[in-house]
Coordinates of N, CA and C in Angstrom, one line a residue:
M1 N 0.8 -1.2 0.0 CA 0.0 0.0 0.0 C 0.9 1.3 0.0
K2 N 1.9 1.3 0.8 CA 2.8 2.4 0.8 C 3.5 2.7 -0.5
T3 N 3.8 1.6 -1.2 CA 4.5 1.7 -2.5 C 3.5 2.3 -3.5
I4 N 2.3 1.9 -3.5 CA 1.3 2.4 -4.4 C 1.1 3.9 -4.2
F5 N 0.9 4.3 -2.9 CA 0.7 5.7 -2.5 C 1.9 6.5 -3.0
A6 N 3.1 6.0 -2.8 CA 4.3 6.8 -3.2 C 4.4 7.0 -4.7
L7 N 4.0 5.9 -5.4 CA 4.0 6.1 -6.9 C 2.9 7.1 -7.4
I8 N 1.8 7.0 -6.7 CA 0.7 8.0 -7.1 C 1.2 9.4 -6.7
L9 N 1.8 9.6 -5.6 CA 2.3 10.9 -5.2 C 3.3 11.4 -6.1
M10 N 4.3 10.6 -6.5 CA 5.3 11.1 -7.5 C 4.7 11.4 -8.8
T11 N 3.7 10.7 -9.3 CA 3.1 11.0 -10.5 C 2.3 12.3 -10.5
V12 N 1.6 12.5 -9.4 CA 0.9 13.8 -9.2 C 1.8 15.0 -9.2
L13 N 2.9 14.9 -8.4 CA 3.9 16.0 -8.3 C 4.6 16.2 -9.6
A14 N 4.8 15.2 -10.4 CA 5.5 15.3 -11.7 C 4.6 16.0 -12.7
S15 N 3.3 15.8 -12.5 CA 2.4 16.3 -13.5 C 2.0 17.8 -13.3
C16 N 2.3 18.3 -12.1 CA 1.9 19.7 -11.8 C 3.0 20.6 -12.2
G17 N 2.6 21.7 -12.8 CA 3.6 22.7 -13.3 C 3.8 23.9 -12.3
T18 N 2.9 24.1 -11.4 CA 3.0 25.2 -10.5 C 2.8 24.7 -9.0
V19 N 3.1 25.6 -8.1 CA 2.9 25.3 -6.7 C 1.4 25.2 -6.4
A20 N 0.6 26.1 -7.0 CA -0.8 26.1 -6.9 C -1.4 24.8 -7.4
G21 N -0.9 24.3 -8.5 CA -1.3 23.1 -9.1 C -1.1 21.9 -8.1
V22 N 0.1 21.9 -7.5 CA 0.4 20.9 -6.5 C -0.6 20.9 -5.4
G23 N -0.9 22.1 -4.9 CA -1.9 22.2 -3.8 C -3.3 21.7 -4.2
E24 N -3.7 22.0 -5.4 CA -5.0 21.5 -5.9 C -5.0 20.0 -6.0
D25 N -3.9 19.4 -6.6 CA -3.8 18.0 -6.7 C -3.8 17.3 -5.4
I26 N -3.1 17.8 -4.4 CA -3.1 17.2 -3.1 C -4.4 17.2 -2.5
S27 N -5.1 18.3 -2.6 CA -6.5 18.4 -2.1 C -7.4 17.4 -2.7
G28 N -7.3 17.2 -4.0 CA -8.1 16.3 -4.8 C -7.8 14.8 -4.3
A29 N -6.5 14.6 -4.1 CA -6.1 13.2 -3.7 C -6.6 12.9 -2.3
S30 N -6.5 13.9 -1.4 CA -7.0 13.7 -0.1 C -8.5 13.4 0.0
R31 N -9.2 14.1 -0.9 CA -10.7 13.8 -1.0 C -10.9 12.4 -1.5
T32 N -10.1 12.0 -2.4 CA -10.3 10.6 -3.0 C -10.0 9.6 -1.9
V33 N -8.9 9.8 -1.1 CA -8.6 8.8 -0.1 C -9.7 8.8 1.0
Q34 N -10.2 10.0 1.3 CA -11.3 10.0 2.3 C -12.5 9.3 1.8
G35 N -12.8 9.3 0.5 CA -13.9 8.6 -0.1 C -13.7 7.1 0.0
W36 N -12.5 6.6 0.0 CA -12.2 5.2 0.1 C -12.5 4.7 1.5
L37 N -12.3 5.6 2.5 CA -12.4 5.3 3.9 C -13.9 5.6 4.3

């Protein structure tokens, strides 16, 4: 599980061009994880 999370995180960070984009992607990812729980 940790490996999958790390791969997703690296992909999200690599796809963002700006700091604001990183913040938006992290917010979206946290909402997705909350939906799983």
